[in-house]
Amino acid sequence: MTEEERRTGRDETEDERADRMWGELIQEVRVAQTGVQILFGFLLTVVFTPKYAELEHANQVLYIVTVVLGATATGALIGPVSLHRLVAGRKVKPQAVRWASRLTFVGLVLLLATMTAALLLILRVATHDGYVPWLVSGVVIWYVLCWFVLPMWTRHRHTTR
């Protein structure tokens, strides 16, 4: 058994591994893309409602920041599809998988920022109570635990030599 087989736990070539990892990555991206696109779509409609004109300036700025974050998250999460399409057949799939994975990670971070800003905006408009930052902080901690801490703990716990 080669070092590569021990490391991956599979008997597959680099190209087979890239194909498998690409399929897994695209499945993951589909889930995130759907969420960010729905959120972004709703965000785009807010500016056209009568309520938008009544928002305080700070909330309008927060809205703009949220829309820009949503746009950047959408771009990063759709990026792997474009990357794959433009490099398909060029025998660079392992490199494409690495770049697509990085784009997906950036997209998840931007999605976290978008959801945080959207939640903050909604709660600021819905209530002016002092507990809004605490609620938003609690949700952000939950996202970070679910999206980053648990996966990294699992990775560390089950892939150490």
Rosetta silent file (secondary structure, phi, psi, omega in degrees, C-alpha in Angstrom):
SEQUENCE: MTEEERRTGRDETEDERADRMWGELIQEVRVAQTGVQILFGFLLTVVFTPKYAELEHANQVLYIVTVVLGATATGALIGPVSLHRLVAGRKVKPQAVRWASRLTFVGLVLLLATMTAALLLILRVATHDGYVPWLVSGVVIWYVLCWFVLPMWTRHRHTTR
SCORE:     score description
SCORE:     0.000 S_00000001
   1 L     0.000  132.749 -179.072    0.000    0.000    0.000 S_00000001
   2 L   -80.961  165.935  176.976    1.390    3.389   -0.976 S_00000001
   3 H   -59.765  -39.920 -179.332    1.572    6.466    1.279 S_00000001
   4 H   -62.753  -41.856  178.793   -1.165    8.087   -0.837 S_00000001
   5 H   -64.401  -40.287  177.697   -3.513    5.109   -0.312 S_00000001
   6 H   -63.984  -40.349 -176.693   -2.912    5.229    3.452 S_00000001
   7 H   -68.785  -41.910 -176.620   -3.568    8.974    3.509 S_00000001
   8 H   -90.036  -21.625 -178.023   -6.825    8.887    1.503 S_00000001
   9 L    75.636   10.804 -179.064   -8.042    5.488    2.685 S_00000001
  10 L  -134.991  151.787  174.766   -8.978    4.657   -0.907 S_00000001
  11 L   -97.840   83.104 -177.801   -7.333    2.868   -3.793 S_00000001
  12 L  -141.747  150.803  177.244   -7.860    5.558   -6.417 S_00000001
  13 L   -74.814  170.274  177.945   -5.755    7.518   -8.851 S_00000001
  14 H   -60.845  -39.962  179.302   -5.346   11.284   -8.545 S_00000001
  15 H   -68.044  -40.948  177.340   -7.863   11.761  -11.368 S_00000001
  16 H   -62.991  -41.172  178.225  -10.380    9.364   -9.794 S_00000001
  17 H   -63.882  -42.742  178.330   -9.979   11.173   -6.487 S_00000001
  18 H   -62.599  -41.456  178.058  -10.490   14.540   -8.189 S_00000001
  19 H   -61.106  -46.166  179.811  -13.642   13.217   -9.906 S_00000001
  20 H   -63.811  -46.372 -178.237  -15.032   11.939   -6.591 S_00000001
  21 H   -65.790  -35.017  177.869  -14.149   15.106   -4.720 S_00000001
  22 H   -63.152  -46.285  179.119  -15.654   17.241   -7.495 S_00000001
  23 H   -59.674  -42.944  178.552  -18.961   15.352   -7.255 S_00000001
  24 H   -64.940  -43.224 -179.217  -19.033   15.728   -3.486 S_00000001
  25 H   -62.125  -44.280 -178.932  -18.162   19.432   -3.692 S_00000001
  26 H   -63.945  -37.596  176.192  -20.892   20.158   -6.230 S_00000001
  27 H   -62.155  -42.614  178.876  -23.483   18.447   -4.012 S_00000001
  28 H   -65.038  -42.889 -178.973  -22.381   20.628   -1.085 S_00000001
  29 H   -63.342  -36.538  179.625  -22.428   23.777   -3.211 S_00000001
  30 H   -57.735  -42.062  179.755  -25.983   23.035   -4.374 S_00000001
  31 H   -64.317  -49.659 -178.194  -27.244   23.225   -0.807 S_00000001
  32 H   -66.739  -39.889  179.606  -25.435   26.475   -0.039 S_00000001
  33 H   -59.450  -44.833 -178.643  -26.313   28.030   -3.418 S_00000001
  34 H   -59.323  -48.046 -179.918  -30.002   27.438   -2.904 S_00000001
  35 H   -61.830  -46.902 -177.284  -29.980   29.095    0.504 S_00000001
  36 H   -69.046  -35.555 -179.745  -27.945   32.116   -0.538 S_00000001
  37 H   -69.731  -38.128  176.678  -29.951   32.642   -3.734 S_00000001
  38 H   -65.446  -47.737  178.526  -33.286   32.573   -1.904 S_00000001
  39 H   -59.830  -46.236 -179.294  -31.983   34.964    0.759 S_00000001
  40 H   -62.810  -40.385  178.133  -30.438   37.245   -1.875 S_00000001
  41 H   -60.476  -44.875  177.529  -33.678   37.240   -3.891 S_00000001
  42 H   -64.593  -40.916  179.515  -35.692   38.360   -0.891 S_00000001
  43 H   -60.421  -38.217 -178.304  -33.104   41.010   -0.044 S_00000001
  44 H   -65.001  -25.905 -177.535  -33.345   42.457   -3.542 S_00000001
  45 H   -82.344  -21.600 -173.768  -37.080   43.074   -3.159 S_00000001
  46 H   -58.382  -41.291 -175.969  -36.875   45.032    0.105 S_00000001
  47 L   -63.381  -20.370 -178.140  -35.735   48.273   -1.504 S_00000001
  48 L   -93.884    5.972  178.766  -38.924   48.335   -3.619 S_00000001
  49 L   -96.279  153.444  178.367  -41.294   48.215   -0.647 S_00000001
  50 H   -60.559  -30.503 -178.096  -42.811   51.339    0.973 S_00000001
  51 H   -62.297  -29.667 -176.983  -41.263   50.330    4.317 S_00000001
  52 H   -59.355  -42.439 -178.877  -37.727   50.873    2.957 S_00000001
  53 H   -63.681  -24.557 -179.150  -38.173   54.650    2.736 S_00000001
  54 H   -85.334   -9.430 -178.915  -39.204   54.680    6.415 S_00000001
  55 L   -66.631  146.045  172.500  -36.042   52.940    7.606 S_00000001
  56 L   -62.965  155.045 -178.959  -33.537   54.921    9.642 S_00000001
  57 H   -55.213  -43.621 -179.259  -30.384   55.826    7.720 S_00000001
  58 H   -59.395  -38.637  179.157  -28.317   53.319    9.745 S_00000001
  59 H   -72.493  -32.370  174.990  -30.722   50.525    8.795 S_00000001
  60 H   -66.314  -40.705  176.790  -30.596   51.544    5.130 S_00000001
  61 H   -63.705  -44.521  177.831  -26.794   51.354    5.270 S_00000001
  62 H   -60.029  -38.976  177.143  -27.047   47.964    6.979 S_00000001
  63 H   -61.613  -47.120 -179.158  -29.425   46.845    4.215 S_00000001
  64 H   -61.364  -43.862  177.613  -26.957   47.914    1.500 S_00000001
  65 H   -60.259  -42.458 -179.822  -24.117   46.090    3.261 S_00000001
  66 H   -63.005  -42.765  179.223  -26.312   43.002    3.537 S_00000001
  67 H   -64.688  -42.704  179.137  -27.185   43.069   -0.176 S_00000001
  68 H   -64.310  -42.251  176.127  -23.525   43.473   -1.156 S_00000001
  69 H   -61.059  -42.738  178.036  -22.548   40.586    1.129 S_00000001
  70 H   -62.072  -39.561  178.528  -25.327   38.480   -0.408 S_00000001
  71 H   -65.334  -42.269 -179.324  -24.105   39.318   -3.907 S_00000001
  72 H   -69.686  -37.301  176.402  -20.511   38.380   -3.050 S_00000001
  73 H   -63.766  -42.441  178.249  -21.616   35.140   -1.373 S_00000001
  74 H   -60.550  -45.016  179.142  -23.673   34.266   -4.447 S_00000001
  75 H   -60.597  -45.015 -178.890  -20.675   34.932   -6.682 S_00000001
  76 H   -66.696  -36.382 -177.914  -18.339   32.792   -4.606 S_00000001
  77 H   -81.056  -19.279  174.142  -20.812   29.901   -4.408 S_00000001
  78 H   -91.282  -20.531 -179.328  -21.555   29.946   -8.133 S_00000001
  79 H   -49.711  -44.016  179.915  -17.851   30.353   -8.933 S_00000001
  80 H   -59.036  -32.963  179.331  -17.045   26.610   -8.791 S_00000001
  81 H   -67.181  -46.732  178.080  -19.577   25.919  -11.546 S_00000001
  82 H   -62.896  -43.576  178.443  -18.030   28.542  -13.816 S_00000001
  83 H   -56.653  -49.144 -179.270  -14.533   27.335  -12.945 S_00000001
  84 H   -61.260  -44.091 -177.488  -15.428   23.779  -13.867 S_00000001
  85 H   -63.567  -39.125 -176.356  -17.082   24.814  -17.104 S_00000001
  86 H   -79.801  -20.732  179.483  -14.119   26.912  -18.228 S_00000001
  87 H  -110.473    0.222 -179.221  -11.437   24.329  -17.402 S_00000001
  88 L   -57.238  135.227  178.265  -13.345   21.136  -18.295 S_00000001
  89 L    81.748    2.720 -177.572  -11.324   18.898  -20.576 S_00000001
  90 L   -99.630    7.707  178.116   -8.046   20.707  -19.860 S_00000001
  91 L    59.524   40.043  177.442   -6.703   17.968  -17.528 S_00000001
  92 L  -127.297   27.076 -175.816   -6.544   20.268  -14.495 S_00000001
  93 H   -58.757  -42.896  178.406   -9.328   18.771  -12.414 S_00000001
  94 H   -57.386  -41.297  178.328   -7.232   18.292   -9.233 S_00000001
  95 H   -69.431  -38.939  178.962   -6.265   21.969   -9.320 S_00000001
  96 H   -63.496  -39.055  178.467   -9.834   22.982  -10.198 S_00000001
  97 H   -63.421  -41.843  178.608  -11.140   21.000   -7.209 S_00000001
  98 H   -62.733  -45.954 -179.890   -8.727   22.824   -4.900 S_00000001
  99 H   -67.658  -39.126  178.415   -9.761   26.256   -6.217 S_00000001
 100 H   -64.906  -37.249  177.875  -13.455   25.365   -6.187 S_00000001
 101 H   -64.232  -41.728  178.028  -13.104   24.192   -2.605 S_00000001
 102 H   -64.611  -43.507  177.475  -11.497   27.503   -1.642 S_00000001
 103 H   -60.299  -41.306  179.976  -14.242   29.466   -3.393 S_00000001
 104 H   -63.472  -42.631  178.392  -16.860   27.408   -1.567 S_00000001
 105 H   -62.386  -45.640  177.194  -15.219   28.108    1.790 S_00000001
 106 H   -60.139  -41.894  177.746  -15.089   31.844    1.030 S_00000001
 107 H   -60.192  -39.560  178.222  -18.738   31.636   -0.037 S_00000001
 108 H   -66.736  -39.453  177.241  -19.686   30.038    3.279 S_00000001
 109 H   -64.128  -43.614  178.155  -17.892   32.765    5.225 S_00000001
 110 H   -66.057  -35.686  175.865  -19.667   35.414    3.122 S_00000001
 111 H   -64.236  -40.436  175.463  -22.976   33.593    3.632 S_00000001
 112 H   -58.947  -45.516  179.098  -22.353   33.702    7.381 S_00000001
 113 H   -64.850  -40.473  178.942  -21.750   37.455    7.142 S_00000001
 114 H   -62.767  -47.462 -178.687  -24.855   37.921    4.968 S_00000001
 115 H   -65.951  -36.318  177.236  -27.083   35.988    7.344 S_00000001
 116 H   -63.457  -48.436 -179.362  -25.654   37.855   10.320 S_00000001
 117 H   -64.452  -41.103  179.687  -26.289   41.238    8.705 S_00000001
 118 H   -64.135  -44.425  178.667  -29.783   40.207    7.556 S_00000001
 119 H   -62.967  -42.930  178.077  -30.706   38.948   11.019 S_00000001
 120 H   -60.585  -45.754  179.305  -29.354   42.117   12.604 S_00000001
 121 H   -60.925  -48.610 -178.380  -31.345   44.274   10.174 S_00000001
 122 H   -61.156  -46.006 -178.431  -34.568   42.334   10.691 S_00000001
 123 H   -70.279  -32.034  176.296  -34.296   42.369   14.471 S_00000001
 124 H   -65.858  -37.279  179.985  -33.375   46.073   14.541 S_00000001
 125 H   -77.192  -38.382 -176.749  -36.501   46.868   12.519 S_00000001
 126 H   -72.803  -32.244 -177.887  -38.742   44.427   14.390 S_00000001
 127 L  -151.074  151.157  178.396  -37.679   45.567   17.854 S_00000001
 128 L  -110.900   20.856 -177.642  -35.512   48.249   19.368 S_00000001
 129 L   -75.404  155.957 -177.901  -34.700   46.286   22.494 S_00000001
 130 L   -71.484   -8.873 -177.899  -31.177   45.966   23.818 S_00000001
 131 L   -85.351   -3.358 -179.749  -31.197   42.193   23.489 S_00000001
 132 H   -56.318  -49.448  179.497  -30.870   42.301   19.661 S_00000001
 133 H   -60.441  -33.553  178.937  -27.041   42.129   19.712 S_00000001
 134 H   -68.754  -41.014  177.323  -27.240   39.207   22.139 S_00000001
 135 H   -63.098  -47.525 -179.623  -29.675   37.310   19.915 S_00000001
 136 H   -62.432  -43.646  178.513  -27.590   37.921   16.819 S_00000001
 137 H   -59.910  -42.232  178.588  -24.401   36.935   18.672 S_00000001
 138 H   -61.778  -42.964  179.110  -26.031   33.725   19.843 S_00000001
 139 H   -66.842  -41.611  178.899  -27.106   32.798   16.321 S_00000001
 140 H   -62.250  -42.800  177.010  -23.653   33.628   14.919 S_00000001
 141 H   -59.777  -42.133  178.293  -22.023   31.436   17.564 S_00000001
 142 H   -60.989  -46.772  177.805  -24.421   28.639   16.597 S_00000001
 143 H   -59.146  -46.849 -178.340  -23.519   29.019   12.888 S_00000001
 144 H   -62.108  -41.458  176.891  -19.802   29.033   13.676 S_00000001
 145 H   -61.503  -48.488 -176.652  -20.185   25.915   15.830 S_00000001
 146 H   -70.243  -41.671 -171.787  -22.204   24.057   13.174 S_00000001
 147 H   -88.907  -26.914 -172.766  -20.300   25.201   10.096 S_00000001
 148 H  -126.493  -51.701 -174.173  -16.715   25.416   11.307 S_00000001
 149 H   -65.806  -51.875 -179.348  -15.994   24.196   14.854 S_00000001
 150 H   -60.853  -47.112  177.221  -17.750   20.809   14.629 S_00000001
 151 H   -61.103  -40.457 -179.968  -16.285   19.979   11.187 S_00000001
 152 H   -69.162  -37.671  176.641  -12.792   21.025   12.278 S_00000001
 153 H   -63.428  -45.383  179.378  -13.099   19.067   15.531 S_00000001
 154 H   -61.223  -44.613  178.903  -14.280   16.012   13.586 S_00000001
 155 H   -59.220  -47.594 -179.351  -11.441   16.439   11.093 S_00000001
 156 H   -64.937  -45.221 -174.292   -8.870   16.713   13.895 S_00000001
 157 H   -65.929  -38.113 -171.076  -10.349   13.897   15.955 S_00000001
 158 H  -108.484    3.712  178.464  -10.654   11.350   13.159 S_00000001
 159 H  -124.507    9.757  176.698   -7.742   12.140   10.859 S_00000001
 160 L   -73.007  150.242 -179.650   -4.817   12.356   13.279 S_00000001
 161 L   -81.377    0.000    0.000   -2.063    9.836   12.712 S_00000001
